[in-house]
Coordinates of C-alpha atoms and ligand atoms in Angstrom, one line a residue:
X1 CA 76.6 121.0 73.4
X2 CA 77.4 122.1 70.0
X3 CA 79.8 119.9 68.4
X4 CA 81.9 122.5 66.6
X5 CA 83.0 123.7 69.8
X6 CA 84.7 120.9 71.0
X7 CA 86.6 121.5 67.7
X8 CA 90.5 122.6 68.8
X9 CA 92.6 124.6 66.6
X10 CA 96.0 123.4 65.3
X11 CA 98.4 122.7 67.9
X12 CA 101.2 125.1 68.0
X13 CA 104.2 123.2 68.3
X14 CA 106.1 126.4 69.5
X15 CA 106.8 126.2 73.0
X16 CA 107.0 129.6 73.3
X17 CA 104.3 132.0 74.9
X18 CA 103.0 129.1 77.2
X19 CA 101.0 130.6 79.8
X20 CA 102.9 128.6 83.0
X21 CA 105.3 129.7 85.5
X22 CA 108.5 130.6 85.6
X23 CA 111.5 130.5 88.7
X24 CA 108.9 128.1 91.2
X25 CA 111.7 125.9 91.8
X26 CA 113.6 129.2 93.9
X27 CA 111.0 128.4 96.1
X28 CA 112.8 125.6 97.8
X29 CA 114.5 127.5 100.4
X30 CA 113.4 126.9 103.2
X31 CA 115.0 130.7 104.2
X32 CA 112.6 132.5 102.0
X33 CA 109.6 130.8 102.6
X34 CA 110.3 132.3 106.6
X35 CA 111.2 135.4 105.8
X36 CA 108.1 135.7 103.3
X37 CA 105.6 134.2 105.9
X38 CA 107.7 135.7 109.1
X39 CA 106.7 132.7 111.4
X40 CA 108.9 130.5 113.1
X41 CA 107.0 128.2 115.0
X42 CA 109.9 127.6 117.8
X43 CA 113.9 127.7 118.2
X44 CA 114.3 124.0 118.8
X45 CA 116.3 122.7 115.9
X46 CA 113.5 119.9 115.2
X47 CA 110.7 122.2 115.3
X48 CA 108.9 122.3 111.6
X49 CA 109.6 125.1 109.3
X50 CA 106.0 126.7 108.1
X51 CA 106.9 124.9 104.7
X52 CA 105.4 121.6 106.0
X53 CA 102.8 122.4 108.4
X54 CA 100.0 120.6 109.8
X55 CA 98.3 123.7 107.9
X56 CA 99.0 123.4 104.5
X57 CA 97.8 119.6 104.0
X58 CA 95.9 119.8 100.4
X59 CA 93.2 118.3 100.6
X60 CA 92.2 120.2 103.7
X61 CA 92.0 117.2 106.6
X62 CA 88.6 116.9 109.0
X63 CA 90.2 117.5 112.0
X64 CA 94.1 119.4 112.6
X65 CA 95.6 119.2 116.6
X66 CA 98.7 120.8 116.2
X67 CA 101.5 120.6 119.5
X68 CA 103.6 123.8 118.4
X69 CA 107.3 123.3 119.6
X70 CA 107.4 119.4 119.3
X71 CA 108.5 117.5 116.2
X72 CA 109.6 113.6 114.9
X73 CA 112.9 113.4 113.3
X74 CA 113.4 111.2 110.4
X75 CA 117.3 110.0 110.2
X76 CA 119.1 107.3 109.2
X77 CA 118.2 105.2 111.9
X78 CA 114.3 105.2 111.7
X79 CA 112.5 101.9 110.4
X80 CA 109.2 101.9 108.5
X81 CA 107.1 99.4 111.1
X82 CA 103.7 97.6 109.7
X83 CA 100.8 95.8 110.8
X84 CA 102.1 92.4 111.6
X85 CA 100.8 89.9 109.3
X86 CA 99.0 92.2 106.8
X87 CA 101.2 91.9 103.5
X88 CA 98.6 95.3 102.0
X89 CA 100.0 97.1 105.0
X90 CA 103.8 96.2 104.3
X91 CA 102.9 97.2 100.8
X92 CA 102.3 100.6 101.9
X93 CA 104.8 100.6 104.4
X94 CA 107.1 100.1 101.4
X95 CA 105.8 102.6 99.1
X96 CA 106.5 104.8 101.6
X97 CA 110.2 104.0 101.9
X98 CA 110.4 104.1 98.1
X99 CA 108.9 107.9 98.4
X100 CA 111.2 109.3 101.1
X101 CA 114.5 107.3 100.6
X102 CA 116.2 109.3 96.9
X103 CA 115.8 112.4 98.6
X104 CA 117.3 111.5 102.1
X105 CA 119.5 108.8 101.2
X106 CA 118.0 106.4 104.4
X107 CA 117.8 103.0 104.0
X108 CA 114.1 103.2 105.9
X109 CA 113.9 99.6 106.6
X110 CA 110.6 98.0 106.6
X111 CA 109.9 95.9 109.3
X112 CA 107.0 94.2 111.5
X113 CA 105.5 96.5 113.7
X114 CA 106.7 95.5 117.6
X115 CA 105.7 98.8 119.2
X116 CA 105.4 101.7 117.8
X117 CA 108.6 103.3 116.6
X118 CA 109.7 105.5 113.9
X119 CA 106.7 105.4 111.2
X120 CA 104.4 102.8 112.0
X121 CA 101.4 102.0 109.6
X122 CA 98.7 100.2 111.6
X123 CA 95.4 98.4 110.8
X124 CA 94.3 98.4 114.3
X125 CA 93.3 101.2 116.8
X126 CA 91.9 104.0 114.7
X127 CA 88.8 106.6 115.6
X128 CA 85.7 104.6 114.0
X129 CA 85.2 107.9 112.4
X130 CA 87.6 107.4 109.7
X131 CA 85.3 105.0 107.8
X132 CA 86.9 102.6 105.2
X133 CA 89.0 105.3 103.2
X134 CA 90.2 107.6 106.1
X135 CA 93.1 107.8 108.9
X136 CA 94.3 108.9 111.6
X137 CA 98.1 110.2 111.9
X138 CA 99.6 110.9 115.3
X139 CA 103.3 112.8 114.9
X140 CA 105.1 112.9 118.9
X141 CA 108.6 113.1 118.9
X142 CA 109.0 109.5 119.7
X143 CA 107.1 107.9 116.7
X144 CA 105.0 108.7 113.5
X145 CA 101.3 106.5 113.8
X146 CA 99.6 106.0 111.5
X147 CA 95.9 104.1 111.8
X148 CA 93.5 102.8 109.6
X149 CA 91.3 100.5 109.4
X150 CA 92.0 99.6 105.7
X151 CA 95.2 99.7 103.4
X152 CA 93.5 102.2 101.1
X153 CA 93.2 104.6 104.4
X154 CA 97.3 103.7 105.1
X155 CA 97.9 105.0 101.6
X156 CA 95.9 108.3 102.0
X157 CA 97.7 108.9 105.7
X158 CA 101.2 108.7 103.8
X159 CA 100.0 110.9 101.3
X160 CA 99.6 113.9 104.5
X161 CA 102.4 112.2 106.0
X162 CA 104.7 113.5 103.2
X163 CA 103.3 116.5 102.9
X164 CA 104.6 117.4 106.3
X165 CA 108.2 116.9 105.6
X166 CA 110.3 119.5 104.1
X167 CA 109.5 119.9 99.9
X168 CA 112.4 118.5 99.0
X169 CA 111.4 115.8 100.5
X170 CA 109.8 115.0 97.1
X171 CA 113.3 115.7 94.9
X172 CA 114.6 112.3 93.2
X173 CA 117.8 113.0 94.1
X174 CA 119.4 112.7 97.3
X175 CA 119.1 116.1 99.4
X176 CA 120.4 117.6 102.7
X177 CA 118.3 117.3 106.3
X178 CA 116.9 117.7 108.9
X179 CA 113.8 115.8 107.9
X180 CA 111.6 116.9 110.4
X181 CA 107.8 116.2 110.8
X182 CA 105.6 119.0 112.9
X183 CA 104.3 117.3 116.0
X184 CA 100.3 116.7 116.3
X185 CA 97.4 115.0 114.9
X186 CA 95.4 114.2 111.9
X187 CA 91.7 112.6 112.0
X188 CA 90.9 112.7 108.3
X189 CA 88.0 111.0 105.9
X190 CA 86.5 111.8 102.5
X191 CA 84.0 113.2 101.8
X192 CA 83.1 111.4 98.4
X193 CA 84.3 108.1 97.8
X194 CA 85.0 108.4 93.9
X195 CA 87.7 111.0 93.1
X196 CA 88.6 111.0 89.8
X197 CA 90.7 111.8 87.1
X198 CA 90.6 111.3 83.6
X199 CA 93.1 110.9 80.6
X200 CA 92.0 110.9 76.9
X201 CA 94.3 108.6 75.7
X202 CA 93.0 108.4 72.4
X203 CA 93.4 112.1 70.7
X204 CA 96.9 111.9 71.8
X205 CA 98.4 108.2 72.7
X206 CA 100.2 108.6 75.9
X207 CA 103.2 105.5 77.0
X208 CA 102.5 103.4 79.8
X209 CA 105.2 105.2 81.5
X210 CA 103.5 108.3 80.9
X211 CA 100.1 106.9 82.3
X212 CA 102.4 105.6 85.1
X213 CA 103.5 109.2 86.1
X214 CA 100.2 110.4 85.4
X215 CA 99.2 108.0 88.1
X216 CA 102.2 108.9 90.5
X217 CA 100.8 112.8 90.4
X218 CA 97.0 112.3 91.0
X219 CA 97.7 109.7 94.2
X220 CA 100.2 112.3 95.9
X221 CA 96.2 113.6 96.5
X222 CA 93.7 111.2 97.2
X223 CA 92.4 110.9 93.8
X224 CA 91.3 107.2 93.9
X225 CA 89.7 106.8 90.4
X226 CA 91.9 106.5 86.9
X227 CA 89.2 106.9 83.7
X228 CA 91.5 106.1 80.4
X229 CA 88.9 107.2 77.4
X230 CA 90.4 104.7 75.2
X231 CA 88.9 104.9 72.3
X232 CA 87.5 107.6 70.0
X233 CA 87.2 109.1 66.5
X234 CA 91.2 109.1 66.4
X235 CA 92.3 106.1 67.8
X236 CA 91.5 103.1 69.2
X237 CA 93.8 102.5 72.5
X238 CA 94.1 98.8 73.6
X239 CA 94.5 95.5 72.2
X240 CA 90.8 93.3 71.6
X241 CA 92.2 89.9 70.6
X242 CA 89.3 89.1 68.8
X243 CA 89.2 92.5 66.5
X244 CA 92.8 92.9 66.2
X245 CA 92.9 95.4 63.5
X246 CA 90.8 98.1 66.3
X247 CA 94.7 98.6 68.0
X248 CA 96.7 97.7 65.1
X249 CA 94.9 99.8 62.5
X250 CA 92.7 101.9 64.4
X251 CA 95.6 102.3 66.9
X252 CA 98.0 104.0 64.5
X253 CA 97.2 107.5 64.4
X254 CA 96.1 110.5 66.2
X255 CA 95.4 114.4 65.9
X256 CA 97.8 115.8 63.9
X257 CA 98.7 112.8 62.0
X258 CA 101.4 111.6 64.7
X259 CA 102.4 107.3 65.0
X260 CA 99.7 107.4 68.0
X261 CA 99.8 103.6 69.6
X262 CA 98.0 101.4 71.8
X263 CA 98.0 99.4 74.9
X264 CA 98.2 95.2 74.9
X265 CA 96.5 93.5 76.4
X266 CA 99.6 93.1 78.8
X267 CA 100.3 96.5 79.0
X268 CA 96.7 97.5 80.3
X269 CA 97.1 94.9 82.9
X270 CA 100.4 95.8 84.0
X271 CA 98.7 99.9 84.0
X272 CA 95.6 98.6 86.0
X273 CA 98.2 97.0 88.0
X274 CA 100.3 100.0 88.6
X275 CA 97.0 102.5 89.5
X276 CA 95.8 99.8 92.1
X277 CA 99.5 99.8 93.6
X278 CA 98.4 103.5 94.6
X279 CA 94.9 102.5 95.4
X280 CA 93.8 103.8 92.3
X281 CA 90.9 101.8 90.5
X282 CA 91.3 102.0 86.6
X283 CA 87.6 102.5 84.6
X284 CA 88.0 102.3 81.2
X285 CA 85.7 103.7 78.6
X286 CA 85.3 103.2 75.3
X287 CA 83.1 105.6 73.7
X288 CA 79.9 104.4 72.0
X289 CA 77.6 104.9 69.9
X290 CA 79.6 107.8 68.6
X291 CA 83.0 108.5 68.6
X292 CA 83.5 105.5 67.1
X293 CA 85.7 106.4 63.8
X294 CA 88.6 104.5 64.2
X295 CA 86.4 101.2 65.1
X296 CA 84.5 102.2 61.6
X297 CA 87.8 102.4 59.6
X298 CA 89.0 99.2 61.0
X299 CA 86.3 97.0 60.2
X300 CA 84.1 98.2 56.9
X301 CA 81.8 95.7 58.1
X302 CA 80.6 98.1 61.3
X303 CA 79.6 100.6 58.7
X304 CA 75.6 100.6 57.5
X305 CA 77.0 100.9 53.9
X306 CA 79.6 98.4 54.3
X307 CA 82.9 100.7 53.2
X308 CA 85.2 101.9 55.9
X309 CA 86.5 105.3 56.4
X310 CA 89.6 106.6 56.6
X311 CA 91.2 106.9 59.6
X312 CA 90.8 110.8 61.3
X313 CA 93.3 112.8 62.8
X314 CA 91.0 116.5 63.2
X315 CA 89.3 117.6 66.1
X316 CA 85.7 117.9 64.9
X317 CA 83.0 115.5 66.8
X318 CA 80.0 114.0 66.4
X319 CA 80.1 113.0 63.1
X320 CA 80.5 109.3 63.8
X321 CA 78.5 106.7 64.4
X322 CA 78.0 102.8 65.2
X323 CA 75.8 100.8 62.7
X324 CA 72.8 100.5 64.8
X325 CA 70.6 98.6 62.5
X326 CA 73.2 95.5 62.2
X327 CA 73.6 92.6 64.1
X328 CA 77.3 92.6 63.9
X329 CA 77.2 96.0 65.6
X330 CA 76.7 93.9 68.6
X331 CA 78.7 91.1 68.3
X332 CA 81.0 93.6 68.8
X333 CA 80.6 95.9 71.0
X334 CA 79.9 92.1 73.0
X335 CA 83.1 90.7 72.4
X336 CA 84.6 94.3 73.3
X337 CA 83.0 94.5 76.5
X338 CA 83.7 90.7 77.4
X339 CA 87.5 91.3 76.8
X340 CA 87.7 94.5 78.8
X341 CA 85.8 93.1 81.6
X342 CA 88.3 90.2 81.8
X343 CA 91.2 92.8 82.0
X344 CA 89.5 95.0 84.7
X345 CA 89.3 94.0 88.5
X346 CA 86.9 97.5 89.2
X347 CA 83.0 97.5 89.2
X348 CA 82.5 99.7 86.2
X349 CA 83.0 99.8 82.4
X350 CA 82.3 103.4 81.0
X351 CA 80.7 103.4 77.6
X352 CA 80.9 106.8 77.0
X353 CA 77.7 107.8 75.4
X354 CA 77.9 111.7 74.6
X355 CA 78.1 113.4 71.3
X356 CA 76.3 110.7 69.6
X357 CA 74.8 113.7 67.0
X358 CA 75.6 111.2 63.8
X359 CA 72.7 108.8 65.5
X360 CA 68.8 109.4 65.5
X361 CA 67.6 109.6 68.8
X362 CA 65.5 106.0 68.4
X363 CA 68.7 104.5 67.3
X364 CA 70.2 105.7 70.5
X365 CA 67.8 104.5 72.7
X366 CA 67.5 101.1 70.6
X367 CA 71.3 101.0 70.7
X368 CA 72.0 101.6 74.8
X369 CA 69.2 99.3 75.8
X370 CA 70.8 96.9 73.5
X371 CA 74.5 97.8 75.0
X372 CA 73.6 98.1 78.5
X373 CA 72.3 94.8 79.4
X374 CA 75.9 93.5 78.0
X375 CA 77.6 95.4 80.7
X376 CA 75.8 93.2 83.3
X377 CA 76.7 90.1 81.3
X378 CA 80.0 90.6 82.1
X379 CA 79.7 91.2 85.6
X380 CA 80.1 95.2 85.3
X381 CA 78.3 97.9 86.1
X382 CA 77.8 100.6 84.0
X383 CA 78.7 104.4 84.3
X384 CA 78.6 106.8 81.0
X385 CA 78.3 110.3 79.6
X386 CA 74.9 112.3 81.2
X387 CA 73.4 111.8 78.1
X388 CA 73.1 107.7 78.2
X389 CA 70.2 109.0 81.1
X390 CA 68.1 108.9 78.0
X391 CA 67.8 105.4 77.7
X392 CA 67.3 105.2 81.5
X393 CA 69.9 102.7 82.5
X394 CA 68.8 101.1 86.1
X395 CA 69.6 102.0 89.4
X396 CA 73.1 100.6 89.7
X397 CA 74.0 103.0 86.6
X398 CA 76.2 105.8 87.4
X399 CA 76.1 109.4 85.1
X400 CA 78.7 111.4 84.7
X401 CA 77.8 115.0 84.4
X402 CA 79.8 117.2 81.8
X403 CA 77.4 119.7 81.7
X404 CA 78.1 123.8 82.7
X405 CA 75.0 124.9 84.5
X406 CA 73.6 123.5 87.8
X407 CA 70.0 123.2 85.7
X408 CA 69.3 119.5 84.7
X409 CA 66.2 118.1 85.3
X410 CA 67.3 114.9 84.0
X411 CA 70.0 114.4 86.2
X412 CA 67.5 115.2 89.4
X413 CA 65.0 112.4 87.8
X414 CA 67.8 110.1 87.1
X415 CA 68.8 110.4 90.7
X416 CA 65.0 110.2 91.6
X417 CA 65.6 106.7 90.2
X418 CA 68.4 105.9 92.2
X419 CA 71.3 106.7 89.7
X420 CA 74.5 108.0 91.5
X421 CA 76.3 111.4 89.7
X422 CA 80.0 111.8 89.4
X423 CA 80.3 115.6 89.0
X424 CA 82.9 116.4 86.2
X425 CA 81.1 120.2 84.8
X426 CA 82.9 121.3 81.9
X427 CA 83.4 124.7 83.2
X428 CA 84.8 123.6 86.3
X429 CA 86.8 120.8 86.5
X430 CA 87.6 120.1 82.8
X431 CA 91.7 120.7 83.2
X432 CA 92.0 121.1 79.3
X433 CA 89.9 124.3 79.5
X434 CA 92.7 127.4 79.1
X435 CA 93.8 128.8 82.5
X436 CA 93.1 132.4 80.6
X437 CA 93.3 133.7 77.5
X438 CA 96.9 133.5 77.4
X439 CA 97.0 130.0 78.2
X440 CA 98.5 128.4 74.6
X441 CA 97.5 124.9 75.4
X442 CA 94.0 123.6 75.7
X443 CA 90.8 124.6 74.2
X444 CA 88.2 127.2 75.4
X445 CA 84.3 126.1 74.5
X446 CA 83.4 125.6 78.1
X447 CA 85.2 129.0 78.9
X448 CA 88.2 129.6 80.8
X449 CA 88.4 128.1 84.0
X450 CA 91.2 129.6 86.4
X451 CA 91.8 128.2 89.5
X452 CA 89.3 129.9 91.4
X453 CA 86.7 128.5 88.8
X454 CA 87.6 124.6 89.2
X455 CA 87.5 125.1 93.2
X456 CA 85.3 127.8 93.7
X457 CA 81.6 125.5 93.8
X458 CA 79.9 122.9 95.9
X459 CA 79.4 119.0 94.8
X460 CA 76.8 118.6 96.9
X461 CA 74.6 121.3 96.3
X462 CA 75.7 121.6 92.4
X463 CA 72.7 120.3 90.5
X464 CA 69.5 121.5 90.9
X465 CA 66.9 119.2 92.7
X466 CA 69.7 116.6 93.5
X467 CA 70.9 115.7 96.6
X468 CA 74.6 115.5 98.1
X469 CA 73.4 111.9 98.9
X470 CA 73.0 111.1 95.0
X471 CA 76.8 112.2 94.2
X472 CA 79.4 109.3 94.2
X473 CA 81.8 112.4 93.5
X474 CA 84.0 114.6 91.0
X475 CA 86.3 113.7 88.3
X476 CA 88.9 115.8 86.7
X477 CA 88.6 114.8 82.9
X478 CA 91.8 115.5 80.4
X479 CA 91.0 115.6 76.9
X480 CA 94.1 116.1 74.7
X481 CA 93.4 117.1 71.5
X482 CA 96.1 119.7 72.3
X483 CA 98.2 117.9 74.5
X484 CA 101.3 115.4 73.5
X485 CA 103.3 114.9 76.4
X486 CA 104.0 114.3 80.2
X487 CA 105.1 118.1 80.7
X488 CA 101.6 119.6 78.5
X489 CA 99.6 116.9 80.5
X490 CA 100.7 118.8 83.6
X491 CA 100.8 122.5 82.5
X492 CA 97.0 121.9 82.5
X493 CA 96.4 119.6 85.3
X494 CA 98.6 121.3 87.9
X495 CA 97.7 123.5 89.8
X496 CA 93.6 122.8 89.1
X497 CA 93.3 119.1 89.6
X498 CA 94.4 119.7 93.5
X499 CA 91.2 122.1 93.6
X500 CA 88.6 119.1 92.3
X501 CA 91.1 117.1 94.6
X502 CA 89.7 118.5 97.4
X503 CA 86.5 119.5 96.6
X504 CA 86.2 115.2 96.2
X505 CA 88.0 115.1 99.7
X506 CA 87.6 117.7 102.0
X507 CA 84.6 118.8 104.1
X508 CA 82.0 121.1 103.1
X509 CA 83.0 123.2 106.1
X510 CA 86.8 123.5 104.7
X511 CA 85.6 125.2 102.0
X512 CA 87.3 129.0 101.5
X513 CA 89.0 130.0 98.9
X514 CA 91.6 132.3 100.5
X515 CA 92.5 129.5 102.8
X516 CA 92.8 126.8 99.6
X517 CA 95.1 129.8 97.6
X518 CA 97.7 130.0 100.7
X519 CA 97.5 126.1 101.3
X520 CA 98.2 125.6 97.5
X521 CA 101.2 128.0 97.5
X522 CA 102.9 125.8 99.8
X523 CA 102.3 122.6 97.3
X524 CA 104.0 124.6 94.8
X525 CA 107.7 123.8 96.0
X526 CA 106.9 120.4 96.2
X527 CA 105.4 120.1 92.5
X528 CA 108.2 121.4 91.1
X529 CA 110.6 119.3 93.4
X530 CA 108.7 116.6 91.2
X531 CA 109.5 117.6 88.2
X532 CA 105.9 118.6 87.3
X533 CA 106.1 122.0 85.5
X534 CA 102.8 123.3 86.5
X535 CA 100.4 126.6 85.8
X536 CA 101.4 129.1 88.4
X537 CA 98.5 130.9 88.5
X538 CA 98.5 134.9 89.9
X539 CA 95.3 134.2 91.7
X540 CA 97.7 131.7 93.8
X541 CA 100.3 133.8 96.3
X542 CA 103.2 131.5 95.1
X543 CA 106.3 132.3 97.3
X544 CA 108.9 132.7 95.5
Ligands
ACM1 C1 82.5 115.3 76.5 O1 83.2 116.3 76.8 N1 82.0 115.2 75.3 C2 82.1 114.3 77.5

């Protein structure tokens, strides 16, 4: 990839022009989403309206029974009932409550499970079928259940469960019933178990309560997997007690010159903390060989001639590089890699590994054979750009594939060797590719990528020669050269990461893009009764 065309222009700091929708919020009434879709599904007053039906789950479910003319009333009497004994289960149960009582004003208390009455979250009973990350959801009018045989697959059930209450379901303030759920059942599993998406936190330093609502987003579907790129040419992103000028020097700036920031040590914890609250494992990266400008300006000893740069604040790459000829090079990247490790319960420690054009390919090699083995010393495994395949990490290695063609022999050999793939292809599912050429955020080297582009292909059958069998999954990577805030982050990711979403979720057999367009109409109500200002795309039929 040629470096000069991951190169942005200036960010405009005009608001004006931006590419994204206008009026969505209208389409909160429940009145014009019947007349525009003229169904009514029955004249009971607790019968669904088509705005939350078993139809419109994103990402698609395995298996939908719908009981037309039956439906389970929330009101102010229902309790939140949970697996007795199981304080992961009465976690969820609670997360729940948290989610449904601003807008309806319940108190939803959350209670042992005795039978099964109002919303019960169960660890016993489901279909085998739904594996370790799945559930099963049975709506009567009598009772919500909800089984699984983990908390992770509780957490993923509530996510449907949501989406089959009314949209403003999802307002923060309090709103007017019925709350009615559609009667039927859900048997539901992924497909791939990593779903990812990732934030560049280092172009532009984002707040923890940013991340935090980053966080809230991606869960509300199934995306299991948080990647911070934490460090690069502009900024260094979280606190290494034993190379405390990285944050405090190499932490204060970013493109366009702005205060940028960093993350203690505390903070990370309490973000890592946070994601796993919404079964979301954090796997942070910090990009190396290259990329690795601010590290360079904050210690002149990292340099091969000894004199540090000055800090960066462009959008050029590949012009940086580690030292790979000194020993101190990795005495730190050790001591780097020791502290992150500490501070991150997940498997995996990403160490980037793409655009390292500033190193010889030798020092490349000499350099991730070096690095690698230190991932394993501190109890990690590790996952990087494709292009750390060249130093042929071992079998627990995972890649992660940014590349915009399907044709990488080096991916099928490295999955030959029993590498795993996560499936993040530029022109795809990179959300800070433009919508169109309209779009004022974002950049455009990989192309534009609509909506249709980013769901429109198959994971499993993607790269040549490899098989579904080698893909852990897909990640929705944010870079954010161009992006400074909560409401950019999601003009870009919204409505697109829902199509990687399910792509990581749903089934193969799911797959139709018509089907995905209608289904993603219905989410938009209940984006913007979130607050998240999202792209509304013509190729979607928005109903408003
Ligand atoms: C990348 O976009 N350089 C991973």
């Amino acid at each position: 990839m040629p470096s000069q065309l991951r190169s942005a222009p200036p960010r405009s700091s005009s608001p004006a022009g931006r590419s994204r929708g206008a009026g969505v919020r209208s389409a909160l009434a429940a009145a014009v989403l019947v007349a525009a879709t003229g169904v009514v599904t029955s004249a009971t007053p607790a019968a669904a309206t088509p705005e939350s039906s078993l139809q419109q789950i994103v990402p698609a479910p395995v298996e939908v029974t719908t009981r037309p003319g039956t439906a389970f009333a929330l009101t102010a009497a229902t309790e939140i009932r949970t697996q007795p004994g199981s304080a992961e289960a009465r976690r969820v149960g609670e997360y729940l409550a948290g989610l449904l009582r601003p807008s309806t004003g319940y108190r939803l208390p959350v209670q042992p499970a005795r039978s099964p009455r109002g919303i019960t979250l169960l660890l016993t009973g489901a279909d085998p079928r739904v594996g370790e990350q799945g559930y099963q959801l049975d709506v009567t009018p009598a009772a919500v259940v909800l089984r699984a045989r983990t908390a992770d697959g509780l957490f993923s059930g509530v996510q449907t469960l949501r989406q089959l209450l009314p949209a403003k379901v999802e307002s923060p303030t309090r709103q007017r019933g019925p709350w009615t759920v559609p009667g039927g059942s859900v048997l539901d599993h992924p497909r791939f178990g990593h779903r990812g998406a990732m934030l560049d936190v280092a172009r532009h330093f984002f707040s923890v309560d940013e991340v935090k609502r980053y966080v809230d987003q991606i869960a509300a579907y199934k995306i299991n997997r948080l990647h911070l790129h934490l460090a690069d040419d502009q900024g260094w992103r979280i606190e290494i007690k034993s190379w405390p000028n990285l944050a405090v020097h190499g932490g204060s700036t970013e493109v366009g010159g702005g205060p940028g920031g960093y993350y203690t040590q505390e903070q990370y914890r309490e973000l890592v903390a946070y994601a796993a609250s919404r079964h979301i494992t954090v796997v942070p990266e910090i990009d190396l060989p290259g990329h690795t400008n601010a590290a360079l300006s904050s210690y002149p000893e990292l340099n091969c001639d000894g004199v540090a740069p000055p800090l960066y604040t462009g959008t050029e790459v590949g012009f940086s590089s580690l030292c790979i000829g000194k020993e101190i090079t990795y005495t730190f990247v050790d001591d780097v890699l020791r502290e992150l490790a500490a501070l991150t319960p997940g498997e995996y420690l990403h160490i980037g590994g793409d655009e390292a054009h500033a190193t010889t390919e030798p020092d490349y090699l000499t350099f991730m054979n070096r690095v690698l083995p230190l991932v394993a010393k501190h109890g990690k495994k590790a996952t990087g750009w494709h292009e750390f395949l060249k130093a042929e990490p071992g079998a627990g290695a995972v890649a992660q594939y940014w590349g915009t063609t399907g044709a990488a022999p080096e991916l099928a050999a490295a999955a030959a060797r029993g590498t795993t793939i996560v499936l993040s292809p530029a022109n795809r599912a990179y959300l800070d590719m433009k919508y169109d050429e309209n779009t004022e955020l974002g950049l455009s080297w990989a192309g534009y990528v609509e909506v249709r582009d980013a769901y429109d292909w198959n994971p499993g059958a993607y790269l040549e020669g490899v098989p579904e069998s080698a893909i852990r999954g897909v990640e929705a990577p944010l870079w954010t050269e161009t992006l400074t805030n909560s409401d950019e982050i999601e003009q870009m990711a919204f409505p697109r990461l829902l199509a990687v979403a399910e792509l990581g979720w749903s089934p193969a057999s799911t797959h139709d893009w018509t089907g995905f367009a209608t289904r993603l109409a219905a989410q938009g109500p209940r984006l913007a009764a979130r607050g998240v200002d999202y792209y509304a795309s013509p190729q979607v039929p928005w109903r408003n």
